[in-house]
Coordinates of C-alpha atoms in Angstrom, one line a residue:
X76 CA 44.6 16.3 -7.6
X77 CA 42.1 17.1 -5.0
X78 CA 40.9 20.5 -3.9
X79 CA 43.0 22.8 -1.3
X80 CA 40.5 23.2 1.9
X81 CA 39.9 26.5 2.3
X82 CA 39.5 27.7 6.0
X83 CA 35.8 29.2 6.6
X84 CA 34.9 31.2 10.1
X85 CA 31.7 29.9 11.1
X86 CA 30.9 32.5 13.6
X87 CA 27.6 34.3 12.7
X88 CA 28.9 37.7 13.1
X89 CA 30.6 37.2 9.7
X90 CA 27.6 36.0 8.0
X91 CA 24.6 38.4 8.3
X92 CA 22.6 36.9 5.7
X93 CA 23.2 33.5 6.1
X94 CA 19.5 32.7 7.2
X95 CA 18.5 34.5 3.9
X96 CA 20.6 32.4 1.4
X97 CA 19.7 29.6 2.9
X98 CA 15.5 30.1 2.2
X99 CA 16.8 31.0 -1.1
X100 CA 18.4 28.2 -2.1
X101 CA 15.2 25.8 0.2
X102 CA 13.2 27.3 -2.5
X103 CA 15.4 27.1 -5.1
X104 CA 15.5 23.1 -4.2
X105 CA 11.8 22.4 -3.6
X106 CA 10.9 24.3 -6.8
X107 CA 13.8 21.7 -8.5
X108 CA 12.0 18.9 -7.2
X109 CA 8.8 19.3 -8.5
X110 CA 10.5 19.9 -12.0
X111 CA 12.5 16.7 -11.5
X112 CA 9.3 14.9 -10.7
X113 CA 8.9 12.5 -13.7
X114 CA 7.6 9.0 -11.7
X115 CA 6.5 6.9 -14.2
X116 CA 8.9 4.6 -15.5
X117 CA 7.3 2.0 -18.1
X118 CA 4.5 -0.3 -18.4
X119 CA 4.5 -3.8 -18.8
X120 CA 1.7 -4.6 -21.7
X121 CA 0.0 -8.4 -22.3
X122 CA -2.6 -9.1 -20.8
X123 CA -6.0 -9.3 -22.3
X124 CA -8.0 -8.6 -19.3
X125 CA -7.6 -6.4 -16.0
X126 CA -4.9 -7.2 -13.6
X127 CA -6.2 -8.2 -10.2
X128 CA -3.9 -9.8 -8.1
X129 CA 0.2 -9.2 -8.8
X130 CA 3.2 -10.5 -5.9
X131 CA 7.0 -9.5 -6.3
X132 CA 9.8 -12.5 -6.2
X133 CA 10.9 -12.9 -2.6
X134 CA 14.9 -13.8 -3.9
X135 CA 15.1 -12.4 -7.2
X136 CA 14.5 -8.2 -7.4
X137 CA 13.5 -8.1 -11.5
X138 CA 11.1 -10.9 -11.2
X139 CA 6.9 -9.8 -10.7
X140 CA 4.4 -12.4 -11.2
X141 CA 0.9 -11.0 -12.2
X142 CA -2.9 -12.0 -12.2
X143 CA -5.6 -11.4 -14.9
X144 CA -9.3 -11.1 -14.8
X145 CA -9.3 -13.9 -17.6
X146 CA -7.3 -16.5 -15.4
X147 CA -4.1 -15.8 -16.9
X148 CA -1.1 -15.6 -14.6
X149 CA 2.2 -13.8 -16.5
X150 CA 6.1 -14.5 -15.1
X151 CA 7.2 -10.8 -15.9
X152 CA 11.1 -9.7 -16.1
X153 CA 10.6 -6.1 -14.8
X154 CA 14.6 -5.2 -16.3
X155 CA 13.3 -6.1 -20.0
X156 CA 9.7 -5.2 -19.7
X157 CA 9.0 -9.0 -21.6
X158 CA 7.1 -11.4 -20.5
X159 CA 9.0 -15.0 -19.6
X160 CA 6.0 -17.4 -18.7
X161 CA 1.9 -17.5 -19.7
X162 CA -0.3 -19.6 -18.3
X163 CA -3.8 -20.5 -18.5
X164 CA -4.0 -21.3 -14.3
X165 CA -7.8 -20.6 -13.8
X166 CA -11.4 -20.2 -15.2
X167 CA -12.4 -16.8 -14.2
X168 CA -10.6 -14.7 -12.2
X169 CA -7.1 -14.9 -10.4
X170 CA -8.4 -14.0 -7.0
X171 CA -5.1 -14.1 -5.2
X172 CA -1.6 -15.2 -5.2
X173 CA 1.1 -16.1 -2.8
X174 CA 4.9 -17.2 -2.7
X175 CA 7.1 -18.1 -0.2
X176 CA 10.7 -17.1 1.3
X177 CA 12.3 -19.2 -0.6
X178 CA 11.0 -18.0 -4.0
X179 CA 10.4 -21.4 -5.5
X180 CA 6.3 -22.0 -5.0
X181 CA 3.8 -20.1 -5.9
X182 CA 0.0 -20.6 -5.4
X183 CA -2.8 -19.2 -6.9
X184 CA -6.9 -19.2 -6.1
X185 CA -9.0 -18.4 -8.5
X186 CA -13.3 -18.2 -9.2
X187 CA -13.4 -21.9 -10.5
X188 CA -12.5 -22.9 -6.6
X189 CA -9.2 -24.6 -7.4
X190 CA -5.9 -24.0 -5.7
X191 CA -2.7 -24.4 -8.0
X192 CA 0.8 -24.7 -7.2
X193 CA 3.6 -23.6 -9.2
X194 CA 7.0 -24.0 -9.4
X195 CA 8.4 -20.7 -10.0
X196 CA 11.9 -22.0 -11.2
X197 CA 10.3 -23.8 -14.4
X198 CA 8.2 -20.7 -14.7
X199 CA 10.9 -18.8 -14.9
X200 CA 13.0 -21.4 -17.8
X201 CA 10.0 -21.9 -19.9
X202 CA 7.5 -20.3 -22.0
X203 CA 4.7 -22.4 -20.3
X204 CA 4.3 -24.9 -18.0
X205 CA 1.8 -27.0 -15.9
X206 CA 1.3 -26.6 -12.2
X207 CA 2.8 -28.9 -10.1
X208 CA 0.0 -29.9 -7.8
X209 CA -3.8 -28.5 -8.2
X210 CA -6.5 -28.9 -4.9
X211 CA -10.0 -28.5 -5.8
X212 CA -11.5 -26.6 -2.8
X213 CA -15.4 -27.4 -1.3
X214 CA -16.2 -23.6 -0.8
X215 CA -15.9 -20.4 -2.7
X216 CA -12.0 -19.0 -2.7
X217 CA -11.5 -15.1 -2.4
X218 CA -7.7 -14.9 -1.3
X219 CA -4.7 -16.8 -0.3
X220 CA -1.5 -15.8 1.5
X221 CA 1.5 -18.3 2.3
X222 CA 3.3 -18.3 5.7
X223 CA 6.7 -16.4 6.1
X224 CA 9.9 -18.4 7.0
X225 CA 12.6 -20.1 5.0
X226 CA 11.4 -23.6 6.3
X227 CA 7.3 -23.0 6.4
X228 CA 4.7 -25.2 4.4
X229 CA 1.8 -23.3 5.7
X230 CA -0.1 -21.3 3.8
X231 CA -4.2 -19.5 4.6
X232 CA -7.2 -19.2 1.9
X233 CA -10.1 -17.3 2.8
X234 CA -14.0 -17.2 1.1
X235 CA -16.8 -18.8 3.0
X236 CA -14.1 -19.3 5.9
X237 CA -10.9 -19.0 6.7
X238 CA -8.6 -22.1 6.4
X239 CA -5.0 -23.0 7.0
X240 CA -3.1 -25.7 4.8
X241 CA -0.3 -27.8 4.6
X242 CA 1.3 -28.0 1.0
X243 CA 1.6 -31.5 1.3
X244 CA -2.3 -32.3 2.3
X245 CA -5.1 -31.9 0.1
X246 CA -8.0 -31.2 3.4
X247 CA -7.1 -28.1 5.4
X248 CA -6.0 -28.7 8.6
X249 CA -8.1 -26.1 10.5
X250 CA -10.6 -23.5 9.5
X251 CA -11.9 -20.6 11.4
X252 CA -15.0 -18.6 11.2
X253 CA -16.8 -15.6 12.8
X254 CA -19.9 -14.3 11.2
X255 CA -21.5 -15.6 8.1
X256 CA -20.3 -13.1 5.5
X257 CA -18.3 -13.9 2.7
X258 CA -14.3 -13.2 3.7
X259 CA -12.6 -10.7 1.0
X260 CA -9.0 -11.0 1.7
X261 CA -6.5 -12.8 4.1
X262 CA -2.6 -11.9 4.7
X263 CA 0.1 -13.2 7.3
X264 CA 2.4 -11.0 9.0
X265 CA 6.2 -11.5 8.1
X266 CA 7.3 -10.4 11.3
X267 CA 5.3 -12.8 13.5
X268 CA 4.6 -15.5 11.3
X269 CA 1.8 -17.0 13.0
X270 CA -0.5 -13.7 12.7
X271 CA -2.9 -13.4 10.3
X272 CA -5.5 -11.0 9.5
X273 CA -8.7 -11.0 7.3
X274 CA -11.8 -8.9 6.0
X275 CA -14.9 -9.4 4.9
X276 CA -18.2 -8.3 4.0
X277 CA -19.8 -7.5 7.5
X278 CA -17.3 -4.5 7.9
X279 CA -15.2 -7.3 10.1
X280 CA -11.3 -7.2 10.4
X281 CA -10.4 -10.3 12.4
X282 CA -7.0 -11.3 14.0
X283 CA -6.1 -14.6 13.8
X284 CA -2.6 -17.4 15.6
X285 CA -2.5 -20.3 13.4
X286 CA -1.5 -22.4 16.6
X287 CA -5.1 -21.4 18.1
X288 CA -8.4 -22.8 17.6
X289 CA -10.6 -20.1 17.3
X290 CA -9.8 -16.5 16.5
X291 CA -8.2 -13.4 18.4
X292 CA -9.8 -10.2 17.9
X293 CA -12.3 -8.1 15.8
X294 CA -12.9 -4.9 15.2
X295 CA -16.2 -3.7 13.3
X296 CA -15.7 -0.6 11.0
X297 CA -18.5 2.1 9.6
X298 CA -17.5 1.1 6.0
X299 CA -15.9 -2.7 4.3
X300 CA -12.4 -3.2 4.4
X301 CA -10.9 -3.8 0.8
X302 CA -7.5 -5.4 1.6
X303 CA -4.9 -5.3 4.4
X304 CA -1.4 -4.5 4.6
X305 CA 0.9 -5.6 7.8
X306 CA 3.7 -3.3 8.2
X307 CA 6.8 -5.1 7.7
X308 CA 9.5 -3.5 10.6
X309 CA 7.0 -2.7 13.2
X310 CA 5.2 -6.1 13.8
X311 CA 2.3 -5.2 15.6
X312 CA 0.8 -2.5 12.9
X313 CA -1.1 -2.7 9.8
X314 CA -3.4 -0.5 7.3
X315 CA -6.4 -1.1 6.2
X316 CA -7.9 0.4 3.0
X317 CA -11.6 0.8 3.3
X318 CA -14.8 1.8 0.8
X319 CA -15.4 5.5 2.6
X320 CA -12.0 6.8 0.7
X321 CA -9.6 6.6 3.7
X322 CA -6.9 4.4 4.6
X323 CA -6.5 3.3 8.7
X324 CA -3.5 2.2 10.3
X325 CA -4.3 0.2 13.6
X326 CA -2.3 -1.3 16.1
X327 CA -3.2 -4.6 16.9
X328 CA -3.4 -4.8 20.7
X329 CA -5.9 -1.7 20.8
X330 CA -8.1 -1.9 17.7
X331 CA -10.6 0.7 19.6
X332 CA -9.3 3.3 18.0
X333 CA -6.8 3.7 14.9
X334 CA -3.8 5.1 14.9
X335 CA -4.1 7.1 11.9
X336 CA -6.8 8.0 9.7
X337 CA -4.7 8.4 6.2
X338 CA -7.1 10.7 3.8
X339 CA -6.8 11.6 0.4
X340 CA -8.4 9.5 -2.0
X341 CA -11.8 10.5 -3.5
X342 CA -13.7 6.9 -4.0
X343 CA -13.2 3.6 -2.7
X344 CA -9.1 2.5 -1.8
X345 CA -9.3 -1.0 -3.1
X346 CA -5.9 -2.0 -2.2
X347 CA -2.3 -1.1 -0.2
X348 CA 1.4 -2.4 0.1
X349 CA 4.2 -1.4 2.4
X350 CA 7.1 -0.8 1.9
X351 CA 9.9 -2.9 2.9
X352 CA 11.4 0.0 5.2
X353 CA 8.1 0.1 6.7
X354 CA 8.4 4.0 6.5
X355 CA 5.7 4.5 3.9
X356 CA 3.1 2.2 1.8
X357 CA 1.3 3.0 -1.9
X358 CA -2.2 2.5 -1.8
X359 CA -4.8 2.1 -4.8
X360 CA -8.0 3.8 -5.4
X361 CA -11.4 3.1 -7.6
X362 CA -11.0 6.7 -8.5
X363 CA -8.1 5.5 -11.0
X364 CA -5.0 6.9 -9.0
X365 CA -1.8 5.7 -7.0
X366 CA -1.0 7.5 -3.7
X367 CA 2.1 7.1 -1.6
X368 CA 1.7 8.0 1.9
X369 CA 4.3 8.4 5.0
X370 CA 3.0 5.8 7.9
X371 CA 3.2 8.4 10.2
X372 CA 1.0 11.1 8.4
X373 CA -2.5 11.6 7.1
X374 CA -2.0 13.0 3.7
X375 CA -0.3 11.9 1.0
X376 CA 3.6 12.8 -0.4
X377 CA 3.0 11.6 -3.8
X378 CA -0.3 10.7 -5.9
X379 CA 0.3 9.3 -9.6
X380 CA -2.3 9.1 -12.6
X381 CA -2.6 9.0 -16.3
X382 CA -5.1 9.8 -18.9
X383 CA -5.5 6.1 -19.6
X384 CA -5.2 4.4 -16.1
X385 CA -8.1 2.9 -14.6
X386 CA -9.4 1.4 -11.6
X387 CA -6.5 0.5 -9.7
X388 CA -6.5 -3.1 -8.5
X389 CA -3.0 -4.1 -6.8
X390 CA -0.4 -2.3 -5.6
X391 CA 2.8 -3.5 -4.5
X392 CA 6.5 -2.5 -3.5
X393 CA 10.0 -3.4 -5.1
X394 CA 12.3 -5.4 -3.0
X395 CA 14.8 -2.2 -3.1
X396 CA 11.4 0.2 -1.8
X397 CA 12.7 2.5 -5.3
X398 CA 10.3 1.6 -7.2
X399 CA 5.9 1.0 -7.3
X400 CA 4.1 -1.9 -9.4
X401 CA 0.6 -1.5 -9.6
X402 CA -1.7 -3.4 -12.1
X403 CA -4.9 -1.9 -13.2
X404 CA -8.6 -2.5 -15.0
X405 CA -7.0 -1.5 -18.8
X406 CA -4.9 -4.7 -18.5
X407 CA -1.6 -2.6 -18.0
X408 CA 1.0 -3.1 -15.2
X409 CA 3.1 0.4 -14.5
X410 CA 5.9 1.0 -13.1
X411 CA 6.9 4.2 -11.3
X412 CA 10.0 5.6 -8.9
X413 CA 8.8 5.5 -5.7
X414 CA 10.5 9.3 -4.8
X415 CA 9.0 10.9 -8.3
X416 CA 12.1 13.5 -9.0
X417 CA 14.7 10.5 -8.1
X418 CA 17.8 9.7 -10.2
X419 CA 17.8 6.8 -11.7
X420 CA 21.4 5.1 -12.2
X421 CA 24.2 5.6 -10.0
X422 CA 25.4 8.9 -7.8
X423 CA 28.3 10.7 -7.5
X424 CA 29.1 11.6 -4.3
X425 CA 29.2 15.6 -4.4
X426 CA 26.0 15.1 -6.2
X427 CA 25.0 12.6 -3.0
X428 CA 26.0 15.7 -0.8
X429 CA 24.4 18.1 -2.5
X430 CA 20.8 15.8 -2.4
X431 CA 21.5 15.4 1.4
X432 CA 21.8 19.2 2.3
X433 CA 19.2 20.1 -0.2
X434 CA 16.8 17.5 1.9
X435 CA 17.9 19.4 4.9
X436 CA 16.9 22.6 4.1
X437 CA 13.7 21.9 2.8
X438 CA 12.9 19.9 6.1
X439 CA 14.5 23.4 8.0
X440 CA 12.2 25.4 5.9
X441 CA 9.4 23.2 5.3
X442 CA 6.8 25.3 7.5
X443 CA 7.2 28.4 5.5
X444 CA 4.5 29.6 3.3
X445 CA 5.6 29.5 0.3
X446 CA 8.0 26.1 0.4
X447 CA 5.2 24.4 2.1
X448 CA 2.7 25.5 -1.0
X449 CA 5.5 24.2 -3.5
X450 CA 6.0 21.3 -2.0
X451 CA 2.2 19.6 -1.4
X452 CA 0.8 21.3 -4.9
X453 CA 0.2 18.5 -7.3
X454 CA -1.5 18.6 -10.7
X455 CA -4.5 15.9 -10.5
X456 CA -7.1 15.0 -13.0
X457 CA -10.7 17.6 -12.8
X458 CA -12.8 14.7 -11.4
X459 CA -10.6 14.0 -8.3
X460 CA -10.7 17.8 -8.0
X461 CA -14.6 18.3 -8.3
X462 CA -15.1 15.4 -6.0
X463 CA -12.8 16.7 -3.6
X464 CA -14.3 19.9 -3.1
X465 CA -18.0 18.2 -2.9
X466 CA -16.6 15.8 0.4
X467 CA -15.3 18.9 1.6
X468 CA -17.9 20.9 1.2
X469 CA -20.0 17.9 2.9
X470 CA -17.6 17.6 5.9
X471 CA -17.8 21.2 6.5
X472 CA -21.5 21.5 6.2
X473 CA -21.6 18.5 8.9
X474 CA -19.2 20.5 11.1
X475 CA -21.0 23.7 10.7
X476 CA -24.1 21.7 12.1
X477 CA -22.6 19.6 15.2
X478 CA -21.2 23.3 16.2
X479 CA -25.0 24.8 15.6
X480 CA -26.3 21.9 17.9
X481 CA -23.3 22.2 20.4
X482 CA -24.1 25.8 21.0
X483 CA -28.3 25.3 21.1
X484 CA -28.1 22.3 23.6
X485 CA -27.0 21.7 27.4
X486 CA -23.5 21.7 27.7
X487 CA -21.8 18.5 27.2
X488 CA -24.7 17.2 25.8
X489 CA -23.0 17.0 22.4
X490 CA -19.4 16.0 23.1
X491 CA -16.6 16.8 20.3
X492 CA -15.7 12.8 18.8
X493 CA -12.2 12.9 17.6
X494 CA -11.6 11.9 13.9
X495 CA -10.0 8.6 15.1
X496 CA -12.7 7.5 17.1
X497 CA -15.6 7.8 14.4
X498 CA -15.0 5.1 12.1
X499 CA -14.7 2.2 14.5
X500 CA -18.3 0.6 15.5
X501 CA -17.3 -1.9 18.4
X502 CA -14.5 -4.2 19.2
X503 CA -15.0 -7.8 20.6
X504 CA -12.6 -9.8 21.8

């Protein structure tokens, strides 16, 4: 039953117009793409406050435990959209969460300065449960992060310092501390488990080994660092999402300078994720939008909104990198497809092939004109778009002067700063 091959001569000679029909059909593609772009998926509605902090199972893919403003914390079934588990876990706000590998304990830190521990299994059977063990902490908590690694009861909090814990003690076993500013957020890196990072209010981003004493590294930005994001294939790289709109990507063994500035947003990113591939993370903004951006590139492939989003709190990635989670300040969490004109469901393979070869010859043809137009135009709300033009205008205006002063002064009085190099204020080591 399957198709006679037909013999085809490939030489060129034969096909005059091949080049042609080819741009035709890149255009046709890109132009199908954008009409196929439907991201968002559903919403997972609940919660009586805004969502602030939000992790993703580590074992089981449906499975996305979320954090209110109110103290609630929500056991969420992403296949069914319903909500499996409610609890009252803290007074105030649900300042962070963590779970381990294994997927079976979860903590939680919240404004009254407790720590809760959760077991996610019962979470999971019941309606509502009580937390298995609860630490009442001596200082302010901001964050908390638990170690990666199938047999690890280590886990960080960070506020007033940073300190690392054993599950099965109720004093932490070391704390670390440099400056006096009030630490924001803390994470662990899944490829080497013993690397942490933090932020905090001084504009500090501070590397920290769990076996050490005292910490690594810091680097001192122009702006405050929201959250941090380690990449998870390329152990040595994270991104950092920072007040002045702009995401930075930084390897860790030369923090001097970044290495990318990732632009885009138009207020305040107040939070990133990667994705498991490592190959691209989703980042969330004040100015009430989602953008997906390549780790390798400045701009942004994707940016998502709606008329009833707000300010965009967490972010995070599905185990399967298809999909994005992000919880927001009008107590909704969304869903969307991480490529916005994927199928959903499965694939046949011609239609497989065709998607492949169509990729192809949009990549071939992606520095023409009019495919490159198609393909970067996106529809955004008028705000993003006044405010745009107004830091564009201002970057200009401040280009327009250095290049006035370069030309009026000595030569090599005013040197050209790359873009890299003007956000970081010192490193110290």
């Amino acid at each position: 039953g399957d198709l006679p091959k037909l013999p085809r001569n490939v030489d060129p000679v034969l096909h005059p117009h091949s080049s042609q029909r080819e741009y035709t059909a890149a255009l046709n593609a890109v132009k199908l793409e954008r009409v196929f772009a439907k991201p968002f998926v559903g919403s997972l509605d609940g919660h009586r406050d805004g969502v602030f902090s939000m992790v993703t199972h580590s074992k089981r893919l449906p499975v996305v435990i979320s954090g209110a403003c109110d103290g609630e914390i929500k056991v969420w079934n992403v296949t069914t959209k319903e909500c499996s588990c409610s609890v009252p876990a803290h007074s105030g706000f649900v300042r962070g969460m963590g779970i381990n590998q294994a997927g079976d304990l979860l903590l939680s830190v919240g404004d009254d300065q407790v720590i809760r521990m959760w077991n996610v299994d019962q979470m999971l059977q019941n309606s509502t449960v009580d937390p298995s063990t609860t630490i009442t902490s001596k200082t302010l908590l901001t964050g908390v992060d638990y170690q990666w690694g199938s047999k690890s009861d280590t886990f960080v909090t960070c506020g007033t310092s940073v300190g690392i814990w054993n599950v099965n003690r109720n004093e932490p076993l070391r704390n670390f501390t440099w400056g006096v500013d009030t630490i924001t957020s803390v994470v662990f890196n899944k490829v080497e488990t013993y690397m942490l990072a933090s932020t905090a209010q001084d504009r500090n981003i501070v590397l920290y080994d769990c076996r050490e004493n005292n910490p690594l590294r810091k680097v001192v930005l122009s702006q405050k660092t929201n959250q941090i994001a380690f990449n998870p294939m390329e152990a040595f790289n994270f991104t950092a999402a920072c007040d002045d709109n702009n995401l930075y990507s930084f390897d860790m063994r030369k923090l001097s300078s970044p290495l990318n500035v990732h632009m885009g947003h138009a207020m305040a990113v107040l939070c990133v994720g990667y994705s498991p591939t490592g190959r691209e993370f989703v980042s969330g903004s004040y100015d009430k939008t989602v953008r997906i951006f390549e780790s390798t590139k400045g701009r942004s492939k994707e940016i998502y909104h709606t008329k009833r989003m707000q300010r965009v709190f967490c972010t995070n990635y599905s185990a399967d990198s298809k999909f994005v989670m992000t919880g927001s300040d009008e107590t909704n969490i969304r869903l969307w497809k991480s490529l916005a004109w994927g199928k959903l469901g499965p694939v046949a393979a011609r239609e497989r092939a065709a998607y492949d070869y169509n990729k192809k010859l949009i990549k071939r043809y992606s520095e023409h004109p009019q495919i490159k137009r198609i393909k970067r135009h996106r529809i955004v709300p008028k705000m993003i778009t006044s405010i745009s033009k107004e830091h564009t205008n201002i970057r200009n205006a401040k280009r327009k002067k250095d290049e006035n002063r370069r030309k009026h002064s000595k030569p090599g009085s005013v040197p050209r700063v790359a873009e890299r190099a003007k956000h970081v204020v010192k490193e110290d080591l």
